Coordinates of C-alpha atoms in Angstrom, one line a residue:
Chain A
X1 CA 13.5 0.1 110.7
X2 CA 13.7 -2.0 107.5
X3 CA 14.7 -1.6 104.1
X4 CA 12.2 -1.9 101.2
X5 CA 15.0 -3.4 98.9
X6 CA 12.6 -3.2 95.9
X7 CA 13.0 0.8 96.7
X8 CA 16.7 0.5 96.8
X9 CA 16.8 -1.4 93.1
X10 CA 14.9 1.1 91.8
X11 CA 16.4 4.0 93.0
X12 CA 20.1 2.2 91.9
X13 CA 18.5 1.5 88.5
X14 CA 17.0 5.0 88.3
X15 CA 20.5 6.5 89.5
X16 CA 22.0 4.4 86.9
X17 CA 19.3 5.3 84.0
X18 CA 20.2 9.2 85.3
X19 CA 24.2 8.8 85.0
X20 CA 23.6 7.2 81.3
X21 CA 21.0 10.3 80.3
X22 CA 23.4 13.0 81.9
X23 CA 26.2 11.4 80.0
X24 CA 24.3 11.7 77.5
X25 CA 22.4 15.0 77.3
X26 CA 25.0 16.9 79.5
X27 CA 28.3 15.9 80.3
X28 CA 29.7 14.4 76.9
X29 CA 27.9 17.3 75.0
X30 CA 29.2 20.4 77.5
X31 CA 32.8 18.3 77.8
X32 CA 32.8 18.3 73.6
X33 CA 31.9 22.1 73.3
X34 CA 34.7 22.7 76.2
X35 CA 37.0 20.6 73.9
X36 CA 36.5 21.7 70.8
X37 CA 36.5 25.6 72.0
X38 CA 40.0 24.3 73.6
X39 CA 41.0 23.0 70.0
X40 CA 39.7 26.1 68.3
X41 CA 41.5 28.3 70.7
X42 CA 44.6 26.3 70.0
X43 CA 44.2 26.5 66.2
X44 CA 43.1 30.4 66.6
X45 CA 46.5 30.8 68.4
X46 CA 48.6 28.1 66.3
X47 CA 46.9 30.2 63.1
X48 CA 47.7 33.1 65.0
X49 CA 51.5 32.2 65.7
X50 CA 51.9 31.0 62.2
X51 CA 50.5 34.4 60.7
X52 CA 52.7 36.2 63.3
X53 CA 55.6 34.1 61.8
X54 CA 54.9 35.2 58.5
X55 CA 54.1 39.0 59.4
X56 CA 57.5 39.0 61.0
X57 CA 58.8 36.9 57.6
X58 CA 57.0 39.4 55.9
X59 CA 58.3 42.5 57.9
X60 CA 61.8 41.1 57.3
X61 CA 61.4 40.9 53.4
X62 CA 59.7 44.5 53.3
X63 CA 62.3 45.8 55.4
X64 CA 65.7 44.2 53.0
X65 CA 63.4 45.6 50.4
X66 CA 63.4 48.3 52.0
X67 CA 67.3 48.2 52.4
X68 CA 67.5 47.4 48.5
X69 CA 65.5 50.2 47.8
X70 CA 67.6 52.5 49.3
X71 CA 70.8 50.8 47.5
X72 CA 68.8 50.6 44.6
X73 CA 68.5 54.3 44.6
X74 CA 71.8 54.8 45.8
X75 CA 72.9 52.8 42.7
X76 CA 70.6 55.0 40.6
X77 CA 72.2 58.3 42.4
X78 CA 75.3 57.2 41.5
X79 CA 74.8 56.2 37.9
X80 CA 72.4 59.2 37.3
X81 CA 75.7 61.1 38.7
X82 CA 78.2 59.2 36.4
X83 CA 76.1 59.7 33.8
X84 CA 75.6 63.5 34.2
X85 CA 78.9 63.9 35.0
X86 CA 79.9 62.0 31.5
X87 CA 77.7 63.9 29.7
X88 CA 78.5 67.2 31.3
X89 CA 82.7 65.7 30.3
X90 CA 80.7 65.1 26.6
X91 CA 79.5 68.3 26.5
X92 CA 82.7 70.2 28.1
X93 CA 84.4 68.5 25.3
X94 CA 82.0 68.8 22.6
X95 CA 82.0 72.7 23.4
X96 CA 86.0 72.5 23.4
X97 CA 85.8 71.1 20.0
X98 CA 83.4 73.9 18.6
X99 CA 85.2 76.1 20.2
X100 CA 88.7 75.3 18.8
X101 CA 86.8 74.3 15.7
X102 CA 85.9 78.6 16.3
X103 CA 89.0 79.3 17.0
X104 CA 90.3 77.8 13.9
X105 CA 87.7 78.9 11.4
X106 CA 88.1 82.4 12.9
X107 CA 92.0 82.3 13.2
X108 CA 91.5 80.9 9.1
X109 CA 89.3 83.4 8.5
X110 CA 91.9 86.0 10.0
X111 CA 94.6 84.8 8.2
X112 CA 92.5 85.1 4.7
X113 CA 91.4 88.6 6.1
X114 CA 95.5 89.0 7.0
X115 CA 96.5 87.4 3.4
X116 CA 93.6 89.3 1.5
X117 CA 94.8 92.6 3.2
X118 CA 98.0 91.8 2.9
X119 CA 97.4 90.7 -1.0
X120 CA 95.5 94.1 -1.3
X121 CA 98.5 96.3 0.1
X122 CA 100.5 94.7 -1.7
X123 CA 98.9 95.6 -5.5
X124 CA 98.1 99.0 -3.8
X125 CA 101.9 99.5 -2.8
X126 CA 102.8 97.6 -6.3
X127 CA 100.2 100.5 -8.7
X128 CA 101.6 102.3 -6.4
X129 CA 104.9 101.8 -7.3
X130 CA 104.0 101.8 -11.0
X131 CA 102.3 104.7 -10.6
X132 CA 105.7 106.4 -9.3
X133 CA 108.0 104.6 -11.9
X134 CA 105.5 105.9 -14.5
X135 CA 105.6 109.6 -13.3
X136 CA 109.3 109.6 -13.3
X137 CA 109.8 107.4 -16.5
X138 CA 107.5 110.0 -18.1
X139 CA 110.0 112.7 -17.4
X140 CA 112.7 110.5 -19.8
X141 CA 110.9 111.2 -22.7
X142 CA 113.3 111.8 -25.4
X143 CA 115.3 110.9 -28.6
X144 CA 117.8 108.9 -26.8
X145 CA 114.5 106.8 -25.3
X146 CA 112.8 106.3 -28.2
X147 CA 116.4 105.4 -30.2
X148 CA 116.6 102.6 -27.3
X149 CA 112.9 101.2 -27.5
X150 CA 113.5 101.0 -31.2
X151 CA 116.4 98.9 -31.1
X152 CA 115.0 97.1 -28.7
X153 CA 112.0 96.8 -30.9
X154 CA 114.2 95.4 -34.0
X155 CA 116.1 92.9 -31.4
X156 CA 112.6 91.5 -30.9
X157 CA 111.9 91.2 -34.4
X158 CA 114.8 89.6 -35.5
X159 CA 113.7 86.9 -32.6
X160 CA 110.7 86.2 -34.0
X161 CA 110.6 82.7 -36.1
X162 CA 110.1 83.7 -40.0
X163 CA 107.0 82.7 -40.5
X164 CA 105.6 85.3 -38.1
X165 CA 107.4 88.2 -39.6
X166 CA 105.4 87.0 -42.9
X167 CA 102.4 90.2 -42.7
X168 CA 101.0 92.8 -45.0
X169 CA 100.3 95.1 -42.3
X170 CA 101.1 96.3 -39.4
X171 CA 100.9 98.8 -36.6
X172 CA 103.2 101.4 -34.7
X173 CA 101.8 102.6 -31.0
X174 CA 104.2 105.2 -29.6
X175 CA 103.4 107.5 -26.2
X176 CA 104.4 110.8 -28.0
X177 CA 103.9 111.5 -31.8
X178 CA 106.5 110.8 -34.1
X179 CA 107.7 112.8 -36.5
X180 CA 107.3 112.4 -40.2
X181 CA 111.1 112.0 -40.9
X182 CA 111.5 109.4 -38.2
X183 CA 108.4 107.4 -39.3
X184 CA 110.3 107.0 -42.8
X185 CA 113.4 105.5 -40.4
X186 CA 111.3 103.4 -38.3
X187 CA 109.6 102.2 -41.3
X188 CA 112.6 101.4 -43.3
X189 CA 114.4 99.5 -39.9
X190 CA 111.5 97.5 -39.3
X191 CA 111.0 96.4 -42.5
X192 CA 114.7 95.5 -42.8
X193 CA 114.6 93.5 -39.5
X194 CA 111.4 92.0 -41.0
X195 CA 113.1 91.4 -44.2
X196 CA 109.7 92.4 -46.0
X197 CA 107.7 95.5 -46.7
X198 CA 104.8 95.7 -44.5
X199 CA 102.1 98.8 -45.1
X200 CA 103.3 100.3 -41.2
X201 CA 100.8 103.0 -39.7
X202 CA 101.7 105.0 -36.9
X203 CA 99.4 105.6 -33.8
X204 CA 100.2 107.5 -30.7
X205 CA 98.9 106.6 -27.1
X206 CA 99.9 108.4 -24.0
X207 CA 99.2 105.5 -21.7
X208 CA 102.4 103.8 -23.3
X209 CA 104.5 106.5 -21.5
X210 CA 107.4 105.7 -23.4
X211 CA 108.7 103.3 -26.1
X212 CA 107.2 101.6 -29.9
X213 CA 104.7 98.7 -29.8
X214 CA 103.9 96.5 -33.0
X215 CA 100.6 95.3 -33.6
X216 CA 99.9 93.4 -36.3
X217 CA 96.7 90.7 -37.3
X218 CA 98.7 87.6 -35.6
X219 CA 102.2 89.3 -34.4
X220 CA 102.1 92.1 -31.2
X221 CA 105.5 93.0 -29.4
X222 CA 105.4 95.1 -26.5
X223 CA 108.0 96.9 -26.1
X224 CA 106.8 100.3 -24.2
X225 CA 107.5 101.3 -20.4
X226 CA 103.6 100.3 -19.8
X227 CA 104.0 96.7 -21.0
X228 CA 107.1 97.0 -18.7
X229 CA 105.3 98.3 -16.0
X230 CA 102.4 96.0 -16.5
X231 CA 104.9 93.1 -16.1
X232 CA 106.5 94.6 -13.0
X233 CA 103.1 94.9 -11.4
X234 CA 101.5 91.4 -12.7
X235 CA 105.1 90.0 -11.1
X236 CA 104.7 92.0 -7.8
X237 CA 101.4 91.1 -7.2
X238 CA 101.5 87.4 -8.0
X239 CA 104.6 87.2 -6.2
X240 CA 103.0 88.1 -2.9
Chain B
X1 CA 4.4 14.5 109.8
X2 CA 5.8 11.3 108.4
X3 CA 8.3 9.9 109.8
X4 CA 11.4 9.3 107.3
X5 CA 11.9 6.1 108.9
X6 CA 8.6 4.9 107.3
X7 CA 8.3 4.1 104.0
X8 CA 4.7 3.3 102.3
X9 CA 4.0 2.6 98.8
X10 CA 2.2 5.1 97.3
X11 CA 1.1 2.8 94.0
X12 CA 2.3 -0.7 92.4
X13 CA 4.1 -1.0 89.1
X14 CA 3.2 -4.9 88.5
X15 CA 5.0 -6.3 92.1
X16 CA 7.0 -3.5 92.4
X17 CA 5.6 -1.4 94.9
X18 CA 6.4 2.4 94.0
X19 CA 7.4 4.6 96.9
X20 CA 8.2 8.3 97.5
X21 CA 11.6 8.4 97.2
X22 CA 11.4 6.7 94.2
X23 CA 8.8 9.0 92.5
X24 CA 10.7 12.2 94.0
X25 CA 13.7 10.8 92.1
X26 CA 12.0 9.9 88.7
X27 CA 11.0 13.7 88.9
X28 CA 14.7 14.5 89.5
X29 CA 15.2 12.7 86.7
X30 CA 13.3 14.5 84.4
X31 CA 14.2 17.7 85.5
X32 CA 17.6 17.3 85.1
X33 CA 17.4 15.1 81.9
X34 CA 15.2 17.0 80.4
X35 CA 16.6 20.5 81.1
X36 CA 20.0 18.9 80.4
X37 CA 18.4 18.0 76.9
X38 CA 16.7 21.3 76.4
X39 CA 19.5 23.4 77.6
X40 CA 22.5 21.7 75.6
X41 CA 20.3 21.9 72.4
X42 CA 21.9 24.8 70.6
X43 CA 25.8 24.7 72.2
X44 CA 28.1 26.9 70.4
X45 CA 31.6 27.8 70.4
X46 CA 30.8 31.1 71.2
X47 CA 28.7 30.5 74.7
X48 CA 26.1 32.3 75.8
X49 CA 25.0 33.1 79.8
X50 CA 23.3 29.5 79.9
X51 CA 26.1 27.7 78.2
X52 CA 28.6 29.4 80.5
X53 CA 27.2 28.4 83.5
X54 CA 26.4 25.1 82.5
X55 CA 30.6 24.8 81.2
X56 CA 31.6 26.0 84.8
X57 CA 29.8 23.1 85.8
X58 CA 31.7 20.7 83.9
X59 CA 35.0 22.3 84.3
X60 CA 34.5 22.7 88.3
X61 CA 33.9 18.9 88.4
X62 CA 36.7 18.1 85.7
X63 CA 38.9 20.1 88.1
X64 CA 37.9 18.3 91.3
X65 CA 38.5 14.7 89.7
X66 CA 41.8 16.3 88.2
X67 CA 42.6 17.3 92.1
X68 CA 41.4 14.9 93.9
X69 CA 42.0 11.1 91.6
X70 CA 44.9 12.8 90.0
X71 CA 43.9 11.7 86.6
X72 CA 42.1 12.6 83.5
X73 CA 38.3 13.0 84.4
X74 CA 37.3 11.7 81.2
X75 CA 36.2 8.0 82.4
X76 CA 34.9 9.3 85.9
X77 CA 32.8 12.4 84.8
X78 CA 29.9 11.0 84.0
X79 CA 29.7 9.1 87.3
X80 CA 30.6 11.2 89.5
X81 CA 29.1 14.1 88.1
X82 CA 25.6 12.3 87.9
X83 CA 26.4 11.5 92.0
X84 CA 26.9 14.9 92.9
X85 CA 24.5 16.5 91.0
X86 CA 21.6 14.1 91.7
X87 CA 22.4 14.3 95.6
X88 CA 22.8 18.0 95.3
X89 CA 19.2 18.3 93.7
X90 CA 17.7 15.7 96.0
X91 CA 18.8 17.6 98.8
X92 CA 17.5 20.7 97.9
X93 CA 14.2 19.1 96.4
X94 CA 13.2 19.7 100.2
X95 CA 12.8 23.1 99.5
X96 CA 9.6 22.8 97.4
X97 CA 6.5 22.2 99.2
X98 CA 5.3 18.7 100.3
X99 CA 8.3 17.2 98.6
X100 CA 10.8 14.9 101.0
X101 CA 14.2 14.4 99.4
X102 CA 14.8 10.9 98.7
X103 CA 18.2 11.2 100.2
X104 CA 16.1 11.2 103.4
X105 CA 15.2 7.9 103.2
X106 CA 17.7 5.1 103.7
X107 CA 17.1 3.1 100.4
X108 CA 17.9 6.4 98.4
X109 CA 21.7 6.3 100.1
X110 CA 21.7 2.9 100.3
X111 CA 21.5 2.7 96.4
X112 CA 24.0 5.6 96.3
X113 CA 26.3 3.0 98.1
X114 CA 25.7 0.7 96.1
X115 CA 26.9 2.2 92.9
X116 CA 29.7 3.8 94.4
X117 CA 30.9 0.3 95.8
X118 CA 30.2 -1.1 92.4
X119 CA 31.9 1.6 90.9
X120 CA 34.9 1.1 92.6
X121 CA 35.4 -2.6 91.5
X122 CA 34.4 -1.5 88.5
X123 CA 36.8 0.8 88.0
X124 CA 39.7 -1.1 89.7
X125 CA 38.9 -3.7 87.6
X126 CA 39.1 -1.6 84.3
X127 CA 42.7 -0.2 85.7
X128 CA 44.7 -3.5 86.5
X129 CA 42.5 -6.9 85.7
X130 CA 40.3 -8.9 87.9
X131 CA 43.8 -10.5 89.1
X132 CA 45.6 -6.9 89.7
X133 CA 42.4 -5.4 91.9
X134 CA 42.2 -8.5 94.1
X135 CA 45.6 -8.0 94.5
X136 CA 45.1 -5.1 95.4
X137 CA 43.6 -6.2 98.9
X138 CA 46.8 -7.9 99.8
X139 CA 48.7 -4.5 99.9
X140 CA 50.7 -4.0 102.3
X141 CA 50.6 -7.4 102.4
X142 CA 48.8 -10.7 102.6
X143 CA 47.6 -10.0 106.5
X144 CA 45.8 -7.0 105.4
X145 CA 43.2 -9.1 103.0
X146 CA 40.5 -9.0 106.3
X147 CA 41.0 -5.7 106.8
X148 CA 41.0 -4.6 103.6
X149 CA 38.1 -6.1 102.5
X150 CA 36.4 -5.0 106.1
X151 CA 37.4 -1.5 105.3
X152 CA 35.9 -2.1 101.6
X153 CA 32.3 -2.8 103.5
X154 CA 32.3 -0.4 105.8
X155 CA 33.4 2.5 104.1
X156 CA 30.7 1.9 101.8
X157 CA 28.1 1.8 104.9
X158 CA 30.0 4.9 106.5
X159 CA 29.1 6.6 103.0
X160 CA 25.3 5.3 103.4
X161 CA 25.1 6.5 106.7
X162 CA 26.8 9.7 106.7
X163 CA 24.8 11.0 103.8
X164 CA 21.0 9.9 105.6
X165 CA 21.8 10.8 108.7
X166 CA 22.6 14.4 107.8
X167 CA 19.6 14.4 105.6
X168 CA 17.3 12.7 107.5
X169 CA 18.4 14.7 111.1
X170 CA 18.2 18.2 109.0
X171 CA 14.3 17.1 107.9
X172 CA 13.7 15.8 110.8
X173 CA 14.5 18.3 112.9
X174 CA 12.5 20.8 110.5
X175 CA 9.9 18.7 110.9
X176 CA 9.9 19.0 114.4
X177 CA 10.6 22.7 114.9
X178 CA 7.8 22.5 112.1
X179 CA 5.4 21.0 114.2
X180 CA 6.6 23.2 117.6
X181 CA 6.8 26.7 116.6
X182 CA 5.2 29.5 113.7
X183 CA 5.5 29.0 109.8
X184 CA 9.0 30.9 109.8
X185 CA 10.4 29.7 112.8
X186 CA 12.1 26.8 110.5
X187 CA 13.5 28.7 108.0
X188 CA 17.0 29.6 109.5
X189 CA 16.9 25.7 109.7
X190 CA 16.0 25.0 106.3
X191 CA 19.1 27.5 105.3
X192 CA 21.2 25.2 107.6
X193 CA 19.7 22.6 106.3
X194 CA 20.4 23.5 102.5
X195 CA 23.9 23.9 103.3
X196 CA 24.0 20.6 105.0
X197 CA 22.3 19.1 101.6
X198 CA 25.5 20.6 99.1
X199 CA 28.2 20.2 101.6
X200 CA 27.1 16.4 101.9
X201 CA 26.7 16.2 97.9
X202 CA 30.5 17.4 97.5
X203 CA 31.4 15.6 100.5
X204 CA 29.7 11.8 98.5
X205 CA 31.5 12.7 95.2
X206 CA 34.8 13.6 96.9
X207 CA 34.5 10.3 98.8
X208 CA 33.4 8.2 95.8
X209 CA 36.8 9.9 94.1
X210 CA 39.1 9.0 96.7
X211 CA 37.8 5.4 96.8
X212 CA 37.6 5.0 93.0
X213 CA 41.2 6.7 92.6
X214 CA 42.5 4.4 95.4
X215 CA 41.2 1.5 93.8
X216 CA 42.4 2.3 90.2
X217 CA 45.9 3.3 91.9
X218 CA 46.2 0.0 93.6
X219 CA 45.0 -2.2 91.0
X220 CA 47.4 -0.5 88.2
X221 CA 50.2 -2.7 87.6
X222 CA 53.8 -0.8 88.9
X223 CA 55.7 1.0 85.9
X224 CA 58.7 -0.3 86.1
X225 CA 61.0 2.8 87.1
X226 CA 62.5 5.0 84.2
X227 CA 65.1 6.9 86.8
X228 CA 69.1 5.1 85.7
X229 CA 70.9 3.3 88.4
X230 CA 73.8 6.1 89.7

């Protein structure tokens, strides 16, 4: 047995050529797939651990959202409750006002109604009144009355300033006719009191009840139970 | 039948006289290179059936040199790869018809042990200088140099022999059998003898690892220690 050692130099040579074409074609080009694979697995997972970190970041913010959404609403609850209950306290005491402001106008009103009623019973009860003092006046119709109202009649004359007693005419009003006899007295008394001689005409009116009245153009004086009664009821009725 | 002993030129290239062995491993060669080439083509990160098979390749070897040299297998993939996969195919080349692995003949495994005995200085040369591998032969110490570099030599030729006369005896003994009984009488054999061809392909690049590792272990210069004194 020998060795062909030109054999062995090629076959060293060839397994040399074959270790630099493997290297070439299969080992550095499977090894680089394996690596980068390896580095793309490790970026997939590092992506995937950094988007796990921000899910959970994110999960955290949703959820304290979530949390100030439900104190935010809370809050809301709370002011839509103070505000309903102020406005329900607002309305509580605007009705309170209108309803004292009621409460007055009616209780004013009540009191006009009272006063008005009250103002109308009173003039009833005050022609009332009149009415009666007429009736029984009426029944003191006499010589002694009409003497009285005269002199009373003269009292008022001789209170007037001169210059008013200064007339040509003037008028006698009395409830019940007057004698002819008694017109020539009255006439000569008043004219006398006057201190001239007026033209005097006599008039009678029933509504005077009792008593003389003098009417002139600028000079009246009246001096009858109506004017009386007149005055009496203006008085009672105003008073009230 | 010829014998494996015998080795005959089957053509000339210049002086170079061109055996079998040597054309057997050129196509080998081609086979591998150029399916290597056509198959690695289109890699993607998403792999395929192909691409898959062909990464379980890689990774089974990165994990042997990882197991075996403790140490990255980036430096020692191509070589060792190349070893195991060339012997591997060359042992199983016996299975087509008419073709003799060239691991059968002595040149073949001679060159194989060669390389890995080149490799190995290489290597231990690369990890601690031309001054820290020779140093290296002095470990334990100085009285070991002879025996060192004996055992340097001769596990190289235990390599050479180990991996022809397994080859060799396997197509030898088909040969015989071959020659003796029916066409299928060998074929139990050639089973046997395919078995024979990968364990002794694993059993080369597990070898060429431990005596690249030791090297590159016993050439590194020592890291000085990082453990505190108590």
């Amino acid at each position: 047995m020998s060795i062909d050692w030109a054999t062995l130099g090629l076959q060293a040579l060839n397994v040399l050529i074959l270790v630099w074409l493997l290297a070439r074609f299969f080992w550095r080009p499977v090894a680089g797939m394996i690596e980068q694979r390896r580095a793309a697995a490790q970026a997939l997972l590092a992506d995937a651990g950094a988007k796990n970190e921000a899910a959970k970041a994110a999960l955290a913010e949703i959820t304290q959202t979530r949390a100030g959404f439900a104190q935010e609403r809370e809050a809301l609850l709370a002011q839509a409750q103070a505000q309903a209950a102020a406005a329900r306290a607002a309305l509580l005491a605007e009705a309170a006002q209108e309803a004292e402001a009621l409460r007055r106008e009616a209780r004013a009103a009540m009191q006009t109604e009272q006063a008005a009623a009250a103002q109308a019973w009173r003039e009833r009860a005050s022609r009332l009144a009149v009415d009666i003092a007429a009736r029984l006046a009426a029944r003191l119709q006499g010589e002694a009355v009409q003497a009285a109202f005269l002199e009373y009649l003269l009292h008022e004359i001789q209170a007037l300033p001169p210059a008013a007693r200064q007339v040509a005419a003037l008028e006698v009003a009395s409830a019940t006719e007057i004698s002819a006899a008694a017109q020539s007295e009255i006439t000569a008394r008043i004219s006398a009191a006057l201190g001239a001689a007026p033209r005097i005409t006599f008039k009678t009116e029933p509504a005077l009840i009792a008593g003389l009245e003098l009417r002139g153009p600028h000079l009246r004086i009246s001096n009858s139970w109506r004017a009386d009664l007149d005055r009496i009821e203006q008085d009672l009725t105003h008073d009230g | 039948m010829i014998s494996p002993l015998s080795n005959p030129p089957l053509f000339h290239l210049g002086p170079l006289p061109v055996t079998q062995p040597v054309v057997a491993t050129w196509g080998i060669m081609l086979l591998l290179a150029g399916g290597s080439a056509v198959l690695t083509r289109r890699l993607r990160l998403t792999p395929g059936r192909t691409q898959a098979a062909l990464e379980l390749i890689v990774s089974t070897v990165d994990s042997q040199i990882r197991d075996t040299m403790r140490a990255e297998p980036g430096p020692y993939r191509a070589f060792i790869g190349t070893l195991f996969v060339f012997i591997f195919a060359a042992n199983w080349s016996s299975l087509l018809p008419g073709v003799e692995p060239p691991t059968a003949h002595l040149e073949t495994d001679a060159a194989l042990a060669l390389l890995v005995f080149i490799a190995v200085i290489w290597f231990g040369v690369r990890a601690g200088g031309v001054r820290g591998y020779l140093a290296s032969f002095a470990f334990p110490n100085p009285i070991m140099i002879p025996l060192n570099f004996i055992e340097t030599l001769t596990r190289t030729f235990s390599l050479l022999v180990r991996l022809f006369g397994n080859v060799m005896s396997g197509v030898f003994v088909i040969g015989i059998v071959l020659s003796l009984a029916g066409l299928l009488i060998p074929i139990p054999l050639m089973a046997l003898d395919l078995l024979t061809g990968a364990v002794q392909a694993y059993i080369f690049a597990v070898l060429a690892m431990v005596f690249i590792a030791g090297a590159v272990a016993e050439a590194k210069p020592e890291t000085p220690s990082t453990k505190a004194p108590p």
